[in-house]
C-alpha positions as a Markdown table, in Angstrom:
| # | Residue | x | y | z |
|---|---|---|---|---|
| 1 | Met | 172.2 | 123.4 | 49.2 |
| 2 | Arg | 174.2 | 122.4 | 51.7 |
| 3 | Gln | 171.2 | 123.0 | 54.5 |
| 4 | Gly | 169.1 | 120.2 | 52.4 |
| 5 | Ile | 172.2 | 118.0 | 51.9 |
| 6 | Leu | 173.1 | 118.3 | 55.9 |
| 7 | Lys | 169.4 | 116.9 | 56.8 |
| 8 | Ser | 169.1 | 114.5 | 54.6 |
| 9 | Val | 172.7 | 112.8 | 55.7 |
| 10 | Leu | 170.9 | 113.8 | 59.4 |
| 11 | Gly | 168.0 | 112.0 | 58.4 |
| 12 | Met | 169.2 | 109.1 | 57.2 |
| 13 | Ser | 171.7 | 108.4 | 60.7 |
| 14 | Leu | 168.6 | 109.0 | 62.1 |
| 15 | Gly | 167.0 | 106.5 | 60.1 |
| 16 | Leu | 169.9 | 104.0 | 60.0 |
| 17 | Ala | 170.2 | 104.2 | 64.1 |
| 18 | Met | 166.1 | 103.8 | 64.7 |
| 19 | Thr | 165.7 | 100.9 | 62.6 |
| 20 | Thr | 169.3 | 98.7 | 64.0 |
| 21 | Gly | 168.5 | 98.9 | 67.4 |
| 22 | Val | 171.4 | 101.5 | 68.6 |
| 23 | His | 170.9 | 103.1 | 71.6 |
| 24 | Ala | 171.8 | 106.1 | 73.6 |
| 25 | Glu | 172.0 | 105.2 | 77.8 |
| 26 | Leu | 171.7 | 107.6 | 80.0 |
| 27 | Leu | 175.3 | 107.3 | 82.4 |
| 28 | Asn | 174.3 | 110.2 | 84.7 |
| 29 | Ile | 171.7 | 112.5 | 85.9 |
| 30 | Ser | 173.2 | 115.8 | 87.9 |
| 31 | Thr | 171.4 | 118.9 | 89.4 |
| 32 | Asn | 172.8 | 121.7 | 91.2 |
| 33 | Ala | 169.9 | 122.4 | 94.4 |
| 34 | Val | 169.9 | 124.7 | 97.6 |
| 35 | Gln | 168.3 | 122.7 | 100.2 |
| 36 | Ser | 167.8 | 122.8 | 104.1 |
| 37 | Gln | 166.8 | 120.0 | 106.5 |
| 38 | Asn | 163.3 | 121.4 | 106.7 |
| 39 | Thr | 163.1 | 121.6 | 102.8 |
| 40 | Pro | 165.1 | 118.5 | 100.9 |
| 41 | Thr | 166.6 | 118.1 | 97.3 |
| 42 | Ala | 165.1 | 115.2 | 94.2 |
| 43 | Ala | 166.0 | 113.6 | 91.7 |
| 44 | Cys | 164.0 | 110.4 | 90.0 |
| 45 | Thr | 165.0 | 108.5 | 87.3 |
| 46 | Ile | 163.4 | 104.9 | 85.3 |
| 47 | Val | 166.1 | 102.3 | 85.0 |
| 48 | Gly | 166.3 | 102.0 | 81.6 |
| 49 | Ala | 166.4 | 98.0 | 79.0 |
| 50 | Gly | 168.9 | 98.6 | 76.8 |
| 51 | Gly | 172.8 | 98.4 | 77.7 |
| 52 | Lys | 174.7 | 96.5 | 80.3 |
| 53 | Thr | 172.9 | 94.3 | 82.5 |
| 54 | Leu | 174.4 | 91.6 | 85.5 |
| 55 | Pro | 173.7 | 88.3 | 85.7 |
| 56 | Asp | 170.5 | 89.0 | 87.2 |
| 57 | Gly | 169.3 | 91.4 | 85.3 |
| 58 | Ser | 169.7 | 94.7 | 87.9 |
| 59 | Lys | 172.3 | 98.0 | 87.1 |
| 60 | Val | 174.3 | 99.5 | 89.7 |
| 61 | Phe | 174.5 | 102.9 | 90.2 |
| 62 | Val | 176.3 | 105.5 | 92.6 |
| 63 | Val | 175.0 | 107.7 | 94.5 |
| 64 | Leu | 176.1 | 110.8 | 95.8 |
| 65 | Ala | 175.1 | 114.1 | 98.0 |
| 66 | Glu | 178.6 | 116.7 | 97.7 |
| 67 | Gly | 177.6 | 119.9 | 99.5 |
| 68 | Met | 178.7 | 122.6 | 98.1 |
| 69 | Ala | 178.7 | 124.5 | 101.3 |
| 70 | Ala | 181.2 | 124.9 | 104.0 |
| 71 | Asp | 178.4 | 124.1 | 106.9 |
| 72 | Ser | 176.9 | 121.7 | 104.7 |
| 73 | Asn | 176.4 | 118.1 | 105.7 |
| 74 | Pro | 173.7 | 116.3 | 103.4 |
| 75 | Thr | 172.1 | 113.3 | 104.2 |
| 76 | Leu | 170.5 | 110.6 | 101.5 |
| 77 | Val | 167.3 | 108.5 | 101.2 |
| 78 | Ile | 166.3 | 106.3 | 98.1 |
| 79 | Arg | 162.7 | 104.9 | 97.3 |
| 80 | Phe | 162.5 | 102.8 | 94.6 |
| 81 | Ser | 159.4 | 101.7 | 92.6 |
| 82 | Asp | 158.2 | 98.4 | 95.7 |
| 83 | Asn | 158.4 | 101.3 | 98.3 |
| 84 | Ser | 161.3 | 99.9 | 99.7 |
| 85 | Thr | 164.4 | 102.2 | 101.1 |
| 86 | Gly | 167.8 | 102.5 | 101.7 |
| 87 | Ser | 170.0 | 105.4 | 102.9 |
| 88 | Asn | 173.3 | 107.0 | 104.0 |
| 89 | Asp | 174.7 | 109.8 | 105.8 |
| 90 | Asp | 178.6 | 110.3 | 105.5 |
| 91 | Trp | 179.4 | 107.8 | 102.1 |
| 92 | Asn | 182.5 | 106.7 | 104.4 |
| 93 | Ser | 180.6 | 104.8 | 106.6 |
| 94 | Thr | 177.7 | 102.1 | 106.8 |
| 95 | Ser | 174.5 | 102.6 | 104.4 |
| 96 | Ile | 171.0 | 100.8 | 105.7 |
| 97 | Asp | 169.9 | 98.9 | 102.9 |
| 98 | Ala | 166.1 | 97.8 | 102.5 |
| 99 | Ser | 165.3 | 95.8 | 104.8 |
| 100 | Gly | 167.0 | 98.1 | 107.5 |
| 101 | Lys | 170.1 | 96.2 | 107.8 |
| 102 | Pro | 173.4 | 97.9 | 108.0 |
| 103 | Ile | 175.8 | 97.5 | 104.6 |
| 104 | Arg | 179.4 | 99.1 | 103.5 |
| 105 | Thr | 179.7 | 100.0 | 100.1 |
| 106 | Asn | 182.8 | 101.4 | 98.3 |
| 107 | Thr | 181.3 | 104.5 | 96.8 |
| 108 | Ala | 185.8 | 105.7 | 95.3 |
| 109 | Gly | 186.1 | 102.6 | 94.2 |
| 110 | Trp | 183.1 | 103.2 | 91.6 |
| 111 | Leu | 183.9 | 105.8 | 90.8 |
| 112 | Gly | 187.7 | 106.5 | 91.3 |
| 113 | Arg | 187.3 | 109.3 | 93.5 |
| 114 | Asn | 186.3 | 110.3 | 96.6 |
| 115 | Pro | 182.9 | 112.7 | 97.3 |
| 116 | Gly | 184.0 | 116.2 | 98.1 |
| 117 | Arg | 184.1 | 115.9 | 102.0 |
| 118 | Glu | 183.5 | 112.9 | 104.9 |
| 119 | Ser | 180.0 | 114.1 | 105.4 |
| 120 | Asp | 178.9 | 114.0 | 101.7 |
| 121 | Ala | 175.9 | 111.5 | 101.5 |
| 122 | Gly | 176.9 | 108.6 | 98.4 |
| 123 | Thr | 175.8 | 104.8 | 98.5 |
| 124 | Val | 175.9 | 102.0 | 95.7 |
| 125 | Val | 172.0 | 101.1 | 94.6 |
| 126 | Ala | 170.7 | 98.2 | 92.1 |
| 127 | Ala | 167.6 | 98.7 | 90.8 |
| 128 | Ile | 165.7 | 96.5 | 87.5 |
| 129 | Pro | 165.2 | 98.4 | 84.4 |
| 130 | Gly | 161.8 | 99.4 | 84.0 |
| 131 | Glu | 161.9 | 100.4 | 87.9 |
| 132 | Trp | 162.3 | 103.8 | 88.8 |
| 133 | Phe | 164.2 | 105.0 | 91.9 |
| 134 | Cys | 164.2 | 108.4 | 93.7 |
| 135 | Val | 167.2 | 110.1 | 95.6 |
| 136 | Thr | 166.2 | 112.7 | 98.7 |
| 137 | Ser | 168.0 | 114.7 | 100.3 |
| 138 | Arg | 168.4 | 117.2 | 102.6 |
| 139 | Glu | 171.1 | 118.5 | 105.4 |
| 140 | Val | 171.1 | 116.6 | 109.1 |
| 141 | Ser | 170.4 | 120.1 | 111.0 |
| 142 | Gly | 170.7 | 124.0 | 110.7 |
| 143 | Gly | 166.0 | 124.4 | 110.4 |
| 144 | Asp | 165.1 | 126.3 | 107.0 |
| 145 | Ala | 168.9 | 127.5 | 106.7 |
| 146 | Leu | 169.2 | 126.7 | 103.0 |
| 147 | Arg | 172.8 | 125.4 | 101.8 |
| 148 | Pro | 173.4 | 124.6 | 97.8 |
| 149 | Val | 174.4 | 120.7 | 96.9 |
| 150 | Ala | 174.9 | 118.4 | 94.0 |
| 151 | Ile | 173.1 | 114.6 | 93.6 |
| 152 | Ser | 173.8 | 112.6 | 91.3 |
| 153 | Val | 172.9 | 108.9 | 89.8 |
| 154 | Thr | 175.8 | 107.9 | 88.3 |
| 155 | Asp | 175.4 | 104.4 | 85.9 |
| 156 | Val | 178.0 | 102.0 | 86.5 |
| 157 | Thr | 177.2 | 98.9 | 85.2 |
| 158 | Ala | 179.0 | 98.1 | 82.7 |
| 159 | Lys | 181.8 | 98.7 | 85.3 |
| 160 | Ala | 179.8 | 96.0 | 87.6 |
| 161 | Ala | 179.5 | 93.5 | 84.8 |
| 162 | Ser | 183.2 | 92.9 | 84.1 |
| 163 | Ala | 184.2 | 93.4 | 88.3 |
| 164 | Lys | 185.4 | 90.3 | 89.5 |
| 165 | Ser | 183.6 | 90.8 | 92.6 |
| 166 | Ala | 180.1 | 90.2 | 90.5 |
| 167 | Ala | 179.0 | 87.6 | 92.0 |
| 168 | Val | 178.6 | 88.8 | 95.2 |
| 169 | Gly | 175.9 | 87.2 | 97.0 |
| 170 | Ala | 172.6 | 88.9 | 97.3 |
| 171 | Asp | 172.0 | 89.9 | 100.7 |
| 172 | Ala | 175.3 | 92.3 | 99.7 |
| 173 | Gly | 173.7 | 95.5 | 98.8 |
| 174 | Leu | 171.0 | 98.2 | 99.4 |
| 175 | Arg | 168.2 | 96.5 | 98.4 |
| 176 | Ser | 167.8 | 93.3 | 99.6 |
| 177 | Asp | 167.2 | 91.4 | 96.4 |
| 178 | Ile | 169.4 | 92.8 | 93.8 |
| 179 | Trp | 173.3 | 93.1 | 94.5 |
| 180 | Ala | 174.6 | 96.2 | 95.1 |
| 181 | Gly | 178.7 | 95.4 | 95.9 |
| 182 | Ser | 182.3 | 97.1 | 95.2 |
| 183 | Pro | 184.3 | 96.2 | 91.8 |
| 184 | Asp | 186.9 | 95.9 | 94.4 |
C-alpha cells in the first residue's frame, strides 16, 4: 500500500514538474582520471538552455584541471563547437583566448577558492546555450608517466548575472565574441 501511494505521489510530482516547465540545471561536471604528456584527459558538455544567462545570452563557466600528484603540472585546452580554442597552463597566469590574445581571468574570484596548487590549470569561459565545448588536459612534461588529475567545469552564470562587472566588454574573455571576465 505504501509503495502504491509513494509511486502515485512521485508520479504526480514528476508530471507537475514537467507541465510547469521546472528545469534542473547541471551546475558542475567533474571527473577524476589519469593523464600524461602523451595521454590526455577530456570532458565535454553541451550548454543547457534553461536557467540564468548573461544579457548577451551566454553562460559562464570556471574550468579547472587540478593535479593530484606531487609532480603533476596539468595544462588545459578548451575547444568550442565553432572550432575556436582557448588555453591555460597555470590558473594564476595569463590564458590565451580564441583569437590568440592573452587575457587574465580571476578563477579564484568565481569559485571562492583557489585551485590546489599554482601549477594547476584553470580559466573562465563563456558559451551560448546549445553550443558544446570540450576540455582537454595533459601534463606539461613527463612523457608517458601517468598522474592523477581532477577536471571540473562549474557553471557560475548566476554569480556572473548579478555581478557588477557583467557589463565588461566582449573582447575581455576566452572567446573573442563572448564575455568571460571576473565577478570582482
